[in-house]
Tab-separated table of C-alpha atoms (C1' of nucleotides) in Angstrom:
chain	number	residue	atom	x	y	z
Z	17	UNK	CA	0.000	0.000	0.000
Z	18	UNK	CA	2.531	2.464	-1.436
Z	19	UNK	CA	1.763	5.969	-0.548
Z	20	UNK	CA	1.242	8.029	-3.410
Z	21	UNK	CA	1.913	11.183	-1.935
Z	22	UNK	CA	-1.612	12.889	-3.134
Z	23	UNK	CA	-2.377	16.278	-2.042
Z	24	UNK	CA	-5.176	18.864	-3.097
Z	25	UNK	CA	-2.676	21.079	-5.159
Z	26	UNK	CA	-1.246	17.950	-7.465
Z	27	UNK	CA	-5.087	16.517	-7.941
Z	28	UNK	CA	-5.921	20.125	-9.134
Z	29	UNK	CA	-3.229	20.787	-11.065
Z	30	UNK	CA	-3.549	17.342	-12.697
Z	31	UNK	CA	-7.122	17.888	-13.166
Z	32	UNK	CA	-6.487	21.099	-15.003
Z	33	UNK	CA	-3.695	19.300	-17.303
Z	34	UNK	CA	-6.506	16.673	-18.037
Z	35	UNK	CA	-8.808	19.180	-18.637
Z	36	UNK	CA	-6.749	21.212	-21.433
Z	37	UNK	CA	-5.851	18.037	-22.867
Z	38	UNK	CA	-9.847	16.486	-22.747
Z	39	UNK	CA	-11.889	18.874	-22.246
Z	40	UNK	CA	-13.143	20.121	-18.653
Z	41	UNK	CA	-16.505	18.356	-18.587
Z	42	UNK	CA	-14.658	15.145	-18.774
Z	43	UNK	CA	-12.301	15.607	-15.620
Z	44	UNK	CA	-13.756	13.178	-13.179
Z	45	UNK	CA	-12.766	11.878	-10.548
Z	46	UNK	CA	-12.101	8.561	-11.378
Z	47	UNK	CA	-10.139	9.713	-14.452
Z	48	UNK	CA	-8.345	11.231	-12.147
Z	49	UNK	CA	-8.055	8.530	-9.996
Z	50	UNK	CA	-6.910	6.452	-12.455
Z	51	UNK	CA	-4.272	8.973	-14.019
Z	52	UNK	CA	-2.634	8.448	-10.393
Z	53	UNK	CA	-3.079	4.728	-10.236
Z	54	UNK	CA	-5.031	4.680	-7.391
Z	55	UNK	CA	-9.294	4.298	-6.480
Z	56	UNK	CA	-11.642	6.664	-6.888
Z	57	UNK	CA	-12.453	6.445	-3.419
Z	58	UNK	CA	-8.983	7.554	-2.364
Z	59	UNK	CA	-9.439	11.251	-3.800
Z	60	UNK	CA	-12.847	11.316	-1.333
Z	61	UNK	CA	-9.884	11.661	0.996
Z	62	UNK	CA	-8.702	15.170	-0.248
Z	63	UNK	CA	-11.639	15.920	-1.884
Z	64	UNK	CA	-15.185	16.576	-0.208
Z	65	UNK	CA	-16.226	16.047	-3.432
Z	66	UNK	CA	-16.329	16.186	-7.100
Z	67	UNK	CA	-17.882	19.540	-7.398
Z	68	UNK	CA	-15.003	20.923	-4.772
Z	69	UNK	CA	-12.573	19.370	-7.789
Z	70	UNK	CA	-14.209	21.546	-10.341
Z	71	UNK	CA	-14.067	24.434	-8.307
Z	72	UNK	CA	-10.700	24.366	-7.107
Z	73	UNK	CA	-9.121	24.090	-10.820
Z	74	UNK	CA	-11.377	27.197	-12.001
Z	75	UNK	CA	-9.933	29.026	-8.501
Z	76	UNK	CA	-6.404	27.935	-10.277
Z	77	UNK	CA	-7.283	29.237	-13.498
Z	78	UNK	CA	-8.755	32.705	-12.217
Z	79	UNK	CA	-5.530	32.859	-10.297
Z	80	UNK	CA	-3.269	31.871	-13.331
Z	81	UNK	CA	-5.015	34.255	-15.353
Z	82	UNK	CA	-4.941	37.089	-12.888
Z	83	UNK	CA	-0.945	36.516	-12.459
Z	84	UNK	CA	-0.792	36.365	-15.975
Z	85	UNK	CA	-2.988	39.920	-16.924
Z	86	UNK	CA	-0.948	41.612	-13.885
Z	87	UNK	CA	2.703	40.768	-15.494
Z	88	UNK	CA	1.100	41.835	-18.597
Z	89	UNK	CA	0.337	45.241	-17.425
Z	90	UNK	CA	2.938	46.250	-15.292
Z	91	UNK	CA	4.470	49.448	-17.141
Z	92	UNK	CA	1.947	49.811	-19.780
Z	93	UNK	CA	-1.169	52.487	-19.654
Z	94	UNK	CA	-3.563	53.637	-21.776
Z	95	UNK	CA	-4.942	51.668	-25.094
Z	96	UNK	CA	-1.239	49.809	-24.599
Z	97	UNK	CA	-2.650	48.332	-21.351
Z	98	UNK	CA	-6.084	47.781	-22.827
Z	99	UNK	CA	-4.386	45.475	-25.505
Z	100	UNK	CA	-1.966	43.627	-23.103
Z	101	UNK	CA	-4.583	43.070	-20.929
Z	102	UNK	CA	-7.279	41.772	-23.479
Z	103	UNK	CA	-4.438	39.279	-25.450
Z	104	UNK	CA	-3.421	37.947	-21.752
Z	105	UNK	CA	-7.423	36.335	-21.356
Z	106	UNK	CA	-7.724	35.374	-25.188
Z	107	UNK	CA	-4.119	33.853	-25.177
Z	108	UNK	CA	-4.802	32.188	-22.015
Z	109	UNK	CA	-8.147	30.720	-23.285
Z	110	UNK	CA	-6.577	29.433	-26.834
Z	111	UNK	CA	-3.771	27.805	-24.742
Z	112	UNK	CA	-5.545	26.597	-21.475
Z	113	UNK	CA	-9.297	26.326	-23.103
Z	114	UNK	CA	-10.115	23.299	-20.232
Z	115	UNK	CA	-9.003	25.951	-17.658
Z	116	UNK	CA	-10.480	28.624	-19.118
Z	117	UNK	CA	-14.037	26.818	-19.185
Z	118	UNK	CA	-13.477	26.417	-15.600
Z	119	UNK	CA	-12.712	29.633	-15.089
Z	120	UNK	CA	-16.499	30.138	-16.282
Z	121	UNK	CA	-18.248	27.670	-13.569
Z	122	UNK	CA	-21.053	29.603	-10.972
Z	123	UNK	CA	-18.468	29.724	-8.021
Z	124	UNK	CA	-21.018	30.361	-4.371
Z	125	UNK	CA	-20.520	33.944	-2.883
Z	126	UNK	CA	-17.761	33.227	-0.013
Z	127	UNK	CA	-15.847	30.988	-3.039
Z	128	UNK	CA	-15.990	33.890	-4.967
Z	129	UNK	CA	-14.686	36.153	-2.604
Z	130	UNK	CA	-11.204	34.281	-1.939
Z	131	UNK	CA	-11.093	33.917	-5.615
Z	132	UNK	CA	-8.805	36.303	-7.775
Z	133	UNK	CA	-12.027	37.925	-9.140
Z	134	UNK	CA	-11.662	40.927	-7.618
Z	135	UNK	CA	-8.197	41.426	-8.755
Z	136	UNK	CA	-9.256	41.146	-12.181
Z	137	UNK	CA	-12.106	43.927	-11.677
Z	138	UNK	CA	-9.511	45.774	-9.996
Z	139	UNK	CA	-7.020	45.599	-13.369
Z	140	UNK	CA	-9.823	46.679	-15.711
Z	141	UNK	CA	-10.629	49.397	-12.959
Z	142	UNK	CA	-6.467	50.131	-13.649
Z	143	UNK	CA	-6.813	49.912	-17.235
Z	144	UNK	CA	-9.532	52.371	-17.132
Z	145	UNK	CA	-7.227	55.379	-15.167
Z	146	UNK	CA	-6.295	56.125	-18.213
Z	147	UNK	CA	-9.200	57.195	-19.909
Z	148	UNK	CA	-10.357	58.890	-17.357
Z	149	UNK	CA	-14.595	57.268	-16.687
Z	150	UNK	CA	-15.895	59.130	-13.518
Z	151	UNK	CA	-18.433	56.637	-11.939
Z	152	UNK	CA	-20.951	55.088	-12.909
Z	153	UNK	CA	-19.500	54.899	-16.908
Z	154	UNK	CA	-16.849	53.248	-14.857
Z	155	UNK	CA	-18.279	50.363	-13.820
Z	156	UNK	CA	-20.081	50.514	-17.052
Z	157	UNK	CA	-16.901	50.284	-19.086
Z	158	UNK	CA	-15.968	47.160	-16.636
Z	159	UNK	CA	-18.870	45.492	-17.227
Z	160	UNK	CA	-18.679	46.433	-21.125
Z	161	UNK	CA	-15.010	45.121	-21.443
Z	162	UNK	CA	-15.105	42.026	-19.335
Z	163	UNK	CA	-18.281	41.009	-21.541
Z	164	UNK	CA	-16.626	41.581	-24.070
Z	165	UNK	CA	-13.590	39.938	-23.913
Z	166	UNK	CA	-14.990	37.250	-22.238
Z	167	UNK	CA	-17.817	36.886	-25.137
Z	168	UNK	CA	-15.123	37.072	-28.055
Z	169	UNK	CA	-13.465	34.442	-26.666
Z	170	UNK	CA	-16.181	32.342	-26.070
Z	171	UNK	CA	-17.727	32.805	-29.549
Z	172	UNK	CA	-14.126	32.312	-31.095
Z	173	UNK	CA	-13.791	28.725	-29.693
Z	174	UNK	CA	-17.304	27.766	-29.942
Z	175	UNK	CA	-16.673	28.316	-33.670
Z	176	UNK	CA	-19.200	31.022	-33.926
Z	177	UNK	CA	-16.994	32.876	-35.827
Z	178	UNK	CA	-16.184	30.387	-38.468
Z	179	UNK	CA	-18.648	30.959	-41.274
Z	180	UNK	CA	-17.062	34.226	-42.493
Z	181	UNK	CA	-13.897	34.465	-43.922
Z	182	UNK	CA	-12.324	37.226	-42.195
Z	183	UNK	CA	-9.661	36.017	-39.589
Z	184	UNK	CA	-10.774	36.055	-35.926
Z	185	UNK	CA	-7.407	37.875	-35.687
Z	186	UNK	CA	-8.114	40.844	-37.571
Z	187	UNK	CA	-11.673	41.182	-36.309
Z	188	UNK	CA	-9.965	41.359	-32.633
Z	189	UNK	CA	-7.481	43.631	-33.097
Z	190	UNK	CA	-9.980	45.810	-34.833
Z	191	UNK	CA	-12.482	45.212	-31.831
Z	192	UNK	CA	-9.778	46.559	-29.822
Z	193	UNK	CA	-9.305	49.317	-31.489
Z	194	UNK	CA	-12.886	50.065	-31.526
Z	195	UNK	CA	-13.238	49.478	-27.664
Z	196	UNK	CA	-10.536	52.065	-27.504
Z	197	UNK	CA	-11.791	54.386	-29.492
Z	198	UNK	CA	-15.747	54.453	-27.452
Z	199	UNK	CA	-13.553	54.512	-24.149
Z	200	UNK	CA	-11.762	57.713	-25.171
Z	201	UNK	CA	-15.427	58.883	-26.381
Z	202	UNK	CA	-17.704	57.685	-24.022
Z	203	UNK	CA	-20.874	58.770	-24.600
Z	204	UNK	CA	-22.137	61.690	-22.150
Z	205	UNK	CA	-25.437	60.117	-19.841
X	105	UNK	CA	-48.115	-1.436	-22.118
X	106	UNK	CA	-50.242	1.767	-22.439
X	107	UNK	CA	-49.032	4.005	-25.642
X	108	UNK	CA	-47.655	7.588	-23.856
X	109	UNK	CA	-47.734	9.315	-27.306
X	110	UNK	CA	-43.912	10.434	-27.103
X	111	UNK	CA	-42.467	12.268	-30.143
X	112	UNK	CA	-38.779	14.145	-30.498
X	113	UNK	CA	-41.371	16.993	-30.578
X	114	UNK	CA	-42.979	16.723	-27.033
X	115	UNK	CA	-39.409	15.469	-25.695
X	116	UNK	CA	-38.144	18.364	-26.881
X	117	UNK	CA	-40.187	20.662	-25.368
X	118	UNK	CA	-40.432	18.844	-22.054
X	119	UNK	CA	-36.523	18.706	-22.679
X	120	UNK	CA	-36.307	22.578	-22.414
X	121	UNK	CA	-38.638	23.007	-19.792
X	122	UNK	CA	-37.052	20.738	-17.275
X	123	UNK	CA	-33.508	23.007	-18.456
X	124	UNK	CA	-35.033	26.016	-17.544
X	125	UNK	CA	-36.146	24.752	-13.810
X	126	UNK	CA	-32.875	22.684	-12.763
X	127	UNK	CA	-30.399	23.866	-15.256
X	128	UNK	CA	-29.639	22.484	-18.708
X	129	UNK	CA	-26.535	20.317	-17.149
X	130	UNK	CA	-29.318	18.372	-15.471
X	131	UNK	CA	-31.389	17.267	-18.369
X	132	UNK	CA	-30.753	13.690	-18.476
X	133	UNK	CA	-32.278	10.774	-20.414
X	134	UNK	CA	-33.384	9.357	-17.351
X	135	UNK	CA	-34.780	12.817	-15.874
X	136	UNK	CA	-36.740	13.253	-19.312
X	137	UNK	CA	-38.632	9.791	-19.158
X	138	UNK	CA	-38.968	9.605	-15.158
X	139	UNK	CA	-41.355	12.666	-16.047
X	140	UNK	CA	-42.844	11.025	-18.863
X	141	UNK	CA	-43.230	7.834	-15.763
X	142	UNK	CA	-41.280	5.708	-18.995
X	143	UNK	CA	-38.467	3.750	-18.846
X	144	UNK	CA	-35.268	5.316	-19.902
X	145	UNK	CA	-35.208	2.518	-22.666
X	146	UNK	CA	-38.129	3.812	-24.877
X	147	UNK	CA	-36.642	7.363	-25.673
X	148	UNK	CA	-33.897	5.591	-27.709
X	149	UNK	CA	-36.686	4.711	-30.310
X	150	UNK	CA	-36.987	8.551	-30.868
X	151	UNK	CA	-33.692	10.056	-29.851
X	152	UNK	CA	-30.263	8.426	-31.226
X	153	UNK	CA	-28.808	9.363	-28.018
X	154	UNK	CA	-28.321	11.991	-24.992
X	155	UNK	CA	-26.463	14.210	-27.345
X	156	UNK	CA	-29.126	14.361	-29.560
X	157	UNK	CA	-31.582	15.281	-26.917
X	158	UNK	CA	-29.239	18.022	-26.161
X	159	UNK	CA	-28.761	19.229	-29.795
X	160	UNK	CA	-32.424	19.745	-30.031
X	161	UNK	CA	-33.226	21.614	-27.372
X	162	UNK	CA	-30.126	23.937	-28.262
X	163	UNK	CA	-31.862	24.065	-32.035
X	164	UNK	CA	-35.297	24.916	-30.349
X	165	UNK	CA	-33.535	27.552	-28.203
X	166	UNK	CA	-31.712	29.811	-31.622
X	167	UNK	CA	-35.049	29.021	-33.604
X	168	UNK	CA	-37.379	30.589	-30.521
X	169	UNK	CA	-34.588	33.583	-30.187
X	170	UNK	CA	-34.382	34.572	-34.011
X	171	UNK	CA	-38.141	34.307	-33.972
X	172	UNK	CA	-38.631	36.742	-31.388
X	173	UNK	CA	-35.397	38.818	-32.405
X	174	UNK	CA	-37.460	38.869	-35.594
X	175	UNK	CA	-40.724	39.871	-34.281
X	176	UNK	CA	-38.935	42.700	-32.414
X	177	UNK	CA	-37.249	44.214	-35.567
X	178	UNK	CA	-40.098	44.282	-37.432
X	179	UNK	CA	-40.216	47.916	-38.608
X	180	UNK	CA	-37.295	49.393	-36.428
X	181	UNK	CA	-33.999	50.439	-37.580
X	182	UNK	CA	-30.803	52.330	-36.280
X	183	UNK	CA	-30.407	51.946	-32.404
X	184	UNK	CA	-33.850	51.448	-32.011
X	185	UNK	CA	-33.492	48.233	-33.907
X	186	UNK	CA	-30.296	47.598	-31.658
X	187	UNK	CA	-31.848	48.003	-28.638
X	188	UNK	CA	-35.000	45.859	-29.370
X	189	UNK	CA	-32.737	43.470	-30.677
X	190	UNK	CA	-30.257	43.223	-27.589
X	191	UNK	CA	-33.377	42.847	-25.231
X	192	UNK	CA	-34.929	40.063	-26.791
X	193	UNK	CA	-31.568	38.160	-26.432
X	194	UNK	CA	-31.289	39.824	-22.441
X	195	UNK	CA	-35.298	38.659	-21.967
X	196	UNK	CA	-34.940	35.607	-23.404
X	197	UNK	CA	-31.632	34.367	-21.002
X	198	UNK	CA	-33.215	35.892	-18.369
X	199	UNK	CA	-36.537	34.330	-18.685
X	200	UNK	CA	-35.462	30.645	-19.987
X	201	UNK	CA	-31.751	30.562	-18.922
X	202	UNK	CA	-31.585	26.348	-19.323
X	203	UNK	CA	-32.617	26.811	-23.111
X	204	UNK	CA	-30.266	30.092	-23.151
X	205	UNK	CA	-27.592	27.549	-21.937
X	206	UNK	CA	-28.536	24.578	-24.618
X	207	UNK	CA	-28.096	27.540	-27.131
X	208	UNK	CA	-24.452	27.593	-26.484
X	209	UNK	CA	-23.893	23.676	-27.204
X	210	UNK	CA	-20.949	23.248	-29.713
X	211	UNK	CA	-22.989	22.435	-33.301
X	212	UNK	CA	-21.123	20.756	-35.501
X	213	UNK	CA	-20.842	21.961	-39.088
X	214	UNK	CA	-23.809	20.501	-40.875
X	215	UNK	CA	-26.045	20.982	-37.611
X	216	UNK	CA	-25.205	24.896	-37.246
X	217	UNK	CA	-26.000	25.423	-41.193
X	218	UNK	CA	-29.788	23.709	-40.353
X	219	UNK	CA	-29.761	25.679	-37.293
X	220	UNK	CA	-31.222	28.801	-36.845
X	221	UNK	CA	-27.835	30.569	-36.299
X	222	UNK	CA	-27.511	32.123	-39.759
X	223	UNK	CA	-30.705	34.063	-39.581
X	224	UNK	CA	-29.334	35.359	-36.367
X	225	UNK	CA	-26.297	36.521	-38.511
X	226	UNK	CA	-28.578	38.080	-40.661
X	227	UNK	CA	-30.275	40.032	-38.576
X	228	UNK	CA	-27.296	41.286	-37.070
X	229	UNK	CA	-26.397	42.543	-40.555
X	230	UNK	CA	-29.733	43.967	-41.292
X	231	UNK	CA	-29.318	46.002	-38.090
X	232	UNK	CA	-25.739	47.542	-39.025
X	233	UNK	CA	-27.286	48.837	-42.613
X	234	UNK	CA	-28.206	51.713	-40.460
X	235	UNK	CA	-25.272	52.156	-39.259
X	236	UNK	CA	-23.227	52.360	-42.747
X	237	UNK	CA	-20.763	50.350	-42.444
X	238	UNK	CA	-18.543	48.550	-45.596
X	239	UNK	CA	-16.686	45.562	-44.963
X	240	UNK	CA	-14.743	43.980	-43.638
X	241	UNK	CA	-16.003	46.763	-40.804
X	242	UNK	CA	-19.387	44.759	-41.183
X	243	UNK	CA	-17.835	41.541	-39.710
X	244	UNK	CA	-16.093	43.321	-37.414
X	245	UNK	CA	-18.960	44.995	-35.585
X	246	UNK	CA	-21.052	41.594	-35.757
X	247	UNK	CA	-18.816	40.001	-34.377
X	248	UNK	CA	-18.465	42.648	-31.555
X	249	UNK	CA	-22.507	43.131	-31.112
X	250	UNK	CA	-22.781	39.426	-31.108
X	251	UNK	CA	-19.598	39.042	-28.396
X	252	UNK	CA	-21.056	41.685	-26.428
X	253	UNK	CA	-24.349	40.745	-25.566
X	254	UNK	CA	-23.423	37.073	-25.118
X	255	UNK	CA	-20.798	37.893	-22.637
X	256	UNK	CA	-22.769	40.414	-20.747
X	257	UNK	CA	-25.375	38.227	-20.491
X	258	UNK	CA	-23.218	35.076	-19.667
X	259	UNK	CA	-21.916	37.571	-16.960
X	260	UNK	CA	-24.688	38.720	-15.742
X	261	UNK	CA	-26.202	35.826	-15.074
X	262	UNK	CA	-23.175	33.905	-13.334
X	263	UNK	CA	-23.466	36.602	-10.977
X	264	UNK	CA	-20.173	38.277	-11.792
X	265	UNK	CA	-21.835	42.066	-11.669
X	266	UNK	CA	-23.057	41.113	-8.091
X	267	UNK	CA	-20.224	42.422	-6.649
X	268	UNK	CA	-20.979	46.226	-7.214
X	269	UNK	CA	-24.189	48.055	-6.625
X	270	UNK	CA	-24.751	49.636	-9.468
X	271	UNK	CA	-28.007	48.043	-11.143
X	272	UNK	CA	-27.266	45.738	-14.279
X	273	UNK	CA	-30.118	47.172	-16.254
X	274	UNK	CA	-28.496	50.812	-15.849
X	275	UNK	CA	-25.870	49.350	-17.504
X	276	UNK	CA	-27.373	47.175	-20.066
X	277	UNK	CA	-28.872	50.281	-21.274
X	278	UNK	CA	-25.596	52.550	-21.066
X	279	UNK	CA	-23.883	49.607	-22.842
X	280	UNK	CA	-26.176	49.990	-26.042
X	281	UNK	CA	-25.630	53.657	-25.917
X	282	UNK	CA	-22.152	53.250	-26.486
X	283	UNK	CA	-22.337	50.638	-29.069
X	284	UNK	CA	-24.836	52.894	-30.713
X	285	UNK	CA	-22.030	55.412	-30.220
X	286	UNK	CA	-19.178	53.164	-31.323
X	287	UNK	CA	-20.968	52.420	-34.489
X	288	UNK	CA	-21.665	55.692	-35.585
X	289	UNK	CA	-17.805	56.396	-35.097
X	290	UNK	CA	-16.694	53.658	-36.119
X	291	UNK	CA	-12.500	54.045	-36.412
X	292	UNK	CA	-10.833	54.169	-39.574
X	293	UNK	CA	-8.544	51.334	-40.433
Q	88	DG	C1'	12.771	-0.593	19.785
Q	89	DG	C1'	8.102	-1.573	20.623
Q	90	DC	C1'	3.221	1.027	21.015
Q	91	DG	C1'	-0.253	3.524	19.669
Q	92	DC	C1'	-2.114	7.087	16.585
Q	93	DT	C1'	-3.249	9.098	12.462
Q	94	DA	C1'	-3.114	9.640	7.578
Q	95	DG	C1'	-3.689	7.509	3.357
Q	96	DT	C1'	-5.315	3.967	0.717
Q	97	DC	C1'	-8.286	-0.100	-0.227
Q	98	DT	C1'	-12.608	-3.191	-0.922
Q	99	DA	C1'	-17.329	-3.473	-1.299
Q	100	DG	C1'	-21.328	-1.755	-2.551
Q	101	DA	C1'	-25.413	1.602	-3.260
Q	102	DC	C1'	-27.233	4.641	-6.552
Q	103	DC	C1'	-27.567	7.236	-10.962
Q	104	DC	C1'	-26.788	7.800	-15.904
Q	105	DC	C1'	-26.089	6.056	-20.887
Q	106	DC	C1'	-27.099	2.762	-24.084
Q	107	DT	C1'	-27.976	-1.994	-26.511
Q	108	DA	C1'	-30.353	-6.325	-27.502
Q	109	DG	C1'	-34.198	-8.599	-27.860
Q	110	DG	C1'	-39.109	-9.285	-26.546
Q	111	DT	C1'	-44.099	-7.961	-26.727
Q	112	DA	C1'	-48.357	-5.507	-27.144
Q	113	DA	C1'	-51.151	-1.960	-29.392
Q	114	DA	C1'	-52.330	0.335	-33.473
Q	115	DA	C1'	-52.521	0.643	-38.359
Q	116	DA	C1'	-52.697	-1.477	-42.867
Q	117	DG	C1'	-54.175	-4.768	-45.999
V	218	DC	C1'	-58.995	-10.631	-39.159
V	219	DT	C1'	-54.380	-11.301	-40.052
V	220	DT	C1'	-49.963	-8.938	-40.828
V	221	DT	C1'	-46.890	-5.329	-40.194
V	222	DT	C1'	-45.172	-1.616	-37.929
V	223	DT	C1'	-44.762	1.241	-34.065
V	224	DA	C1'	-43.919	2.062	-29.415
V	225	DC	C1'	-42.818	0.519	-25.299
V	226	DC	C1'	-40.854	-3.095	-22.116
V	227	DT	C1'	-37.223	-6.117	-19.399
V	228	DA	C1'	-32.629	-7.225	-18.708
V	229	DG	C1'	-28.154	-6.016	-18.377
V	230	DG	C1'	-23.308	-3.956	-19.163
V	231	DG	C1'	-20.362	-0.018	-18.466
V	232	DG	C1'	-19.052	4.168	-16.193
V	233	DG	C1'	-19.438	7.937	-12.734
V	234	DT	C1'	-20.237	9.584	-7.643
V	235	DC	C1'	-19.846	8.693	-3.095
V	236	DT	C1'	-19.997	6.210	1.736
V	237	DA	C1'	-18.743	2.827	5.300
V	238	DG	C1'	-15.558	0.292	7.150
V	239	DA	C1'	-11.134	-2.340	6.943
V	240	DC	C1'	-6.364	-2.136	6.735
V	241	DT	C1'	-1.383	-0.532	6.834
V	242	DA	C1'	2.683	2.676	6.618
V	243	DG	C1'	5.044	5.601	9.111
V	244	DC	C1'	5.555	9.005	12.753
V	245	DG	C1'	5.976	10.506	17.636
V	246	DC	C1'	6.827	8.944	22.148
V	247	DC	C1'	8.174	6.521	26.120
DNA sequence: GGCGCTAGTCTAGACCCCCTAGGTAAAAAG
DNA sequence: CTTTTTACCTAGGGGGTCTAGACTAGCGCC
């Protein structure tokens, strides 16, 4: 009865390999069991259960993402930032698409709150100093760039995108552009 | 062996009714013919399998949107047509969020083209003729209208605009003022 | 160095979901 | 009124989730 040396942190970080390589809504438990050579029921012993798996690789992913959008902006400003910032989620999501869906699962209130959500409102809140949104087009422009960028991305990989030639490059570097442009001419209330 | 009268129709339907009261995730074979008080058995003679139970409801879901998106253009244009547009998508998430989920489901090639999704396309277009704008600019700002609403409504329903007190309807409605902004100032290239 | 404790893993098994094969009864067609 | 087809059934295999309870490896302590 070898010990295999499981903790939470490997399980989730092999769960988030197997979901990038599979898909997200096929990491289960006893896949991941039997990626470690062991039985199902052993994870039950880190795990509470197979919903706290899911949620601790999208708290990984937020947090990967959130390191990732912060390195990206640190000396940059104005539509410079903007871009940075926006190629840091879309990069992440082409690379990491199995974390990235988890990034997307419902997470409770209190899970939220120790999540690195907030730090990625706070960066678009950054982003935004330099255009200069008194509140409430502020958290307007949040709201209108996280949906964005999150709804591009989605779209993109969903394949949404595919029935027109155009490349989904050009259309988001133009998009960013454009998001640039209405932020440096938002419209008066 | 009294006949129940099932057809893909009324398992459909049932289909996207149980999705919008315990979450599309949680439509299951078994689910479906536990309500129909079948066994799980008989709704392989009228559905290949699970995925095609899924597939349905997600084709029901675009045709009942781009019928109502339809409905709601009929005899607007400019942002009137844009707003009317972008509420029946808001409404319709709000209102049946499992079928708004099923609507999302990966089609593959042949199933998207007898899907409902290019007269969504379409419409999208027919909207932007007010707006002026030559291609590949066209693309473009479908592509952004059609990222935009998805991901603030994604958003706002996973609860990540919970976390500040401004209202999401004040911003719904100061988002389509600045897309109505954007695309009358649309940036050169 | 033996003793007991705890952590980590196992076996066994209940329950749910997906799906197939093959049987049978009701309805429709001839 | 028989034949065919349609619609549902039983039985069962395979996989996923999860619990209860047994077992053992290794550590801390006298």
């Amino acid at each position: 009865m070898a010990r295999t040396g499981l903790t939470v942190e490997r399980l989730t970080l092999a769960a988030a390999e197997m979901a990038d390589e599979v898909g997200f809504e096929n990491v289960t438990v006893s896949a991941l069991a039997r990626r470690f050579g062991v039985k199902d029921a052993s994870l039950y012993f880190h795990l509470r259960n197979a919903q706290e798996l899911r949620v601790q690789v999208a708290m990984l992913a937020l947090k990967e993402m959130a390191d990732r959008a912060a390195d990206a902006l640190a000396g940059r400003a104005g539509k410079d930032a903007l871009i940075a910032f926006a190629n840091t989620y879309r990069d992440y999501a082409i690379r990491h698409p199995g974390r990235y869906a988890a990034a997307q699962l419902p997470l409770d209130r209190e899970t939220a709150e120790a999540s690195a959500a907030r730090r990625h409102a706070e960066m678009t809140r950054a982003i935004l100093r330099g255009y200069q949104l008194a509140e409430p087009d502020q958290t307007d422009a949040v709201r209108l760039l996280g949906s964005t960028f999150h709804g591009y991305v989605t779209l993109e990989r969903a394949g949404a995108f595919r029935h027109t030639p155009r490349t989904t490059d050009a259309t988001w570097s133009r998009t960013l552009d454009a998001l640039d442009a209405l932020l440096r001419n938002w419209p008066p209330g």
